[in-house]
């Protein structure tokens, strides 16, 4: 199964509602810019004032999608997940565009995991009822969601699901973002595809806007006017020239709760690792 060499973006302030305009539209490697290489789908997810997940998805490139630009300029939230897609699994349709939404969580995925028939056998009818599209990525999310429900804890369920996938299915890469209101999980696993984090400097909360960043890119809109707030930013590639971007280690699960981040390494290497030689031509093209 193939999720494609898509691009992931996640951001959380842990509480204050902000815009993500800079990262989505204006940064040197914004999602808008990256979509020229990833033209098969665009999605932006955030949390409403009632902390319900909301998504705006389309089966076209972000740079061609006026709704994406409008949402990027206008949506305010404490937590965002966005994704641009290079399709190699599932048709190009809105139901196959990330992020996916299950049980008040948002999810986006990048990579290759094979053995979809086996993964399907792990899902109950209740799990399958949550599926809208036909991608492997959504099925991975359905299984993670089932394990979260079984364990009663998001981190424990995510770890259990990925451990079983890694032990029983052929894996090339399983990079993912999972979001709840004010919480974000980012996994780089195992190593072929990169995932980067830009951490907030709580002593200088505006610092990761950086020189030349558009003012207002992470601005709140309180009655008294805008102010900068710190946020964690996670992305498949460095989105600007800030020297503080850090590449997640292979196997690293970064858990951001509020503005407290914890790195975990709970996974063994895949039991059935894939190399590019094991991938189809379409799979290889989606990963390079």
Coordinates of N, CA and C in Angstrom, one line a residue, residues 1 47 53 55 57 81 95 97-110 113 116 119-120 122-123 126-128 130-133 135-149 154 157-158 161-162 165 174-180 185:
X1 N 0.8 -1.2 0.0 CA 0.0 0.0 0.0 C 0.9 1.2 0.0
X47 N -9.3 23.0 14.2 CA -10.4 22.7 15.2 C -11.2 24.0 15.4
X53 N -13.0 18.8 14.9 CA -12.2 18.9 13.7 C -13.0 19.3 12.5
X55 N -12.4 20.1 8.2 CA -11.5 19.9 7.1 C -12.0 20.7 5.8
X57 N -11.0 20.0 2.0 CA -10.2 19.1 1.1 C -10.6 19.2 -0.3
X81 N -3.5 20.7 10.8 CA -2.8 19.6 10.0 C -3.1 19.9 8.6
X95 N -12.5 12.3 -1.3 CA -12.6 11.3 -0.2 C -11.2 10.7 0.1
X97 N -8.4 12.6 -0.2 CA -7.5 13.6 0.2 C -7.3 13.7 1.7
X98 N -6.1 13.9 2.2 CA -5.8 14.0 3.6 C -6.1 15.5 4.0
X99 N -6.2 15.8 5.3 CA -6.3 14.9 6.5 C -7.6 14.2 6.6
X100 N -7.5 13.0 7.3 CA -8.7 12.3 7.6 C -9.2 12.6 9.0
X101 N -10.5 12.4 9.3 CA -11.1 12.7 10.5 C -11.8 11.5 11.1
X102 N -11.4 11.1 12.3 CA -12.1 10.0 13.0 C -12.0 10.3 14.5
X103 N -13.2 10.2 15.1 CA -13.2 10.3 16.6 C -12.6 11.5 17.1
X104 N -12.9 12.7 16.5 CA -12.3 14.0 16.9 C -10.8 14.1 16.8
X105 N -10.3 13.3 15.8 CA -8.8 13.4 15.6 C -8.6 13.6 14.1
X106 N -7.5 14.3 13.7 CA -7.1 14.5 12.4 C -5.8 13.7 12.1
X107 N -5.7 13.2 10.9 CA -4.5 12.3 10.6 C -4.1 12.6 9.1
X108 N -2.8 12.6 8.9 CA -2.2 12.6 7.6 C -1.0 11.7 7.6
X109 N -0.7 11.2 6.4 CA 0.3 10.1 6.3 C 1.2 10.3 5.1
X110 N 2.4 9.8 5.1 CA 3.3 9.9 4.0 C 4.2 8.6 4.0
X113 N 3.5 1.3 2.9 CA 3.3 0.1 3.7 C 2.5 -0.9 2.9
X116 N -2.0 -4.6 2.4 CA -3.3 -3.9 2.7 C -4.4 -5.0 3.1
X119 N -3.9 -5.8 6.7 CA -4.4 -4.7 7.5 C -5.9 -4.6 7.5
X120 N -6.5 -4.9 6.4 CA -8.0 -4.9 6.4 C -8.6 -5.9 7.3
X122 N -7.6 -6.7 10.1 CA -7.5 -6.3 11.5 C -8.7 -5.4 11.9
X123 N -9.4 -4.9 10.9 CA -10.5 -3.9 11.1 C -11.8 -4.6 11.3
X126 N -17.2 -2.1 12.6 CA -17.3 -0.7 13.3 C -16.2 0.2 12.8
X127 N -15.0 -0.4 12.7 CA -13.8 0.4 12.2 C -14.0 0.8 10.8
X128 N -14.5 -0.2 10.0 CA -14.6 0.1 8.5 C -15.7 1.2 8.3
X130 N -16.0 3.9 9.5 CA -15.4 5.2 9.6 C -14.8 5.6 8.2
X131 N -14.6 4.7 7.3 CA -13.8 4.9 6.1 C -14.7 5.6 5.1
X132 N -14.2 6.6 4.4 CA -14.9 7.4 3.4 C -14.3 7.1 2.0
X133 N -12.9 6.9 1.9 CA -12.3 6.7 0.7 C -11.7 5.3 0.5
X135 N -8.0 4.8 0.3 CA -6.5 4.8 0.5 C -6.1 3.9 1.6
X136 N -4.9 3.4 1.5 CA -4.2 2.7 2.5 C -4.0 3.6 3.8
X137 N -3.7 4.9 3.6 CA -3.5 5.8 4.7 C -4.7 5.8 5.6
X138 N -5.9 5.9 5.0 CA -7.1 6.0 5.8 C -7.3 4.7 6.6
X139 N -6.9 3.5 6.0 CA -7.0 2.3 6.7 C -6.0 2.2 7.9
X140 N -4.8 2.7 7.7 CA -3.9 2.8 8.8 C -4.5 3.6 9.9
X141 N -5.1 4.8 9.6 CA -5.7 5.6 10.6 C -6.9 4.9 11.3
X142 N -7.7 4.1 10.6 CA -8.8 3.4 11.2 C -8.2 2.4 12.2
X143 N -7.1 1.7 11.9 CA -6.5 0.8 12.8 C -5.9 1.5 14.0
X144 N -5.2 2.6 13.8 CA -4.7 3.4 14.9 C -5.9 3.8 15.8
X145 N -7.0 4.2 15.2 CA -8.2 4.7 16.0 C -8.7 3.5 16.8
X146 N -8.8 2.3 16.2 CA -9.3 1.2 17.0 C -8.4 0.9 18.2
X147 N -7.1 1.0 18.0 CA -6.1 0.7 19.1 C -6.2 1.7 20.1
X148 N -6.4 3.0 19.8 CA -6.6 4.1 20.8 C -7.8 3.8 21.6
X149 N -8.9 3.4 21.0 CA -10.1 3.0 21.7 C -9.9 1.9 22.6
X154 N -4.3 7.8 23.7 CA -3.9 8.1 22.3 C -2.5 7.6 22.1
X157 N -2.2 3.8 22.2 CA -2.9 3.2 21.0 C -2.1 3.3 19.7
X158 N -1.5 4.5 19.5 CA -0.7 4.8 18.4 C 0.5 3.9 18.4
X161 N -0.4 0.3 17.6 CA -0.8 0.1 16.2 C 0.5 0.0 15.3
X162 N 1.4 1.0 15.5 CA 2.6 1.1 14.7 C 3.5 -0.1 14.9
X165 N 2.0 -3.0 12.9 CA 2.3 -2.8 11.5 C 3.7 -3.1 11.2
X174 N 6.6 5.1 7.2 CA 5.3 5.3 7.8 C 5.5 6.6 8.6
X175 N 5.6 7.8 7.9 CA 5.6 9.1 8.6 C 4.1 9.5 8.7
X176 N 3.8 10.1 9.9 CA 2.4 10.5 10.1 C 2.3 11.7 11.1
X177 N 1.2 12.3 11.0 CA 0.8 13.4 11.9 C -0.6 13.0 12.4
X178 N -0.8 13.0 13.7 CA -2.1 12.8 14.4 C -2.3 14.0 15.3
X179 N -3.5 14.5 15.2 CA -3.8 15.7 16.0 C -5.1 15.5 16.8
X180 N -5.1 16.0 18.0 CA -6.3 16.2 18.8 C -6.3 17.7 19.1
X185 N 0.9 14.6 17.5 CA 1.8 13.5 17.5 C 2.5 13.4 16.1

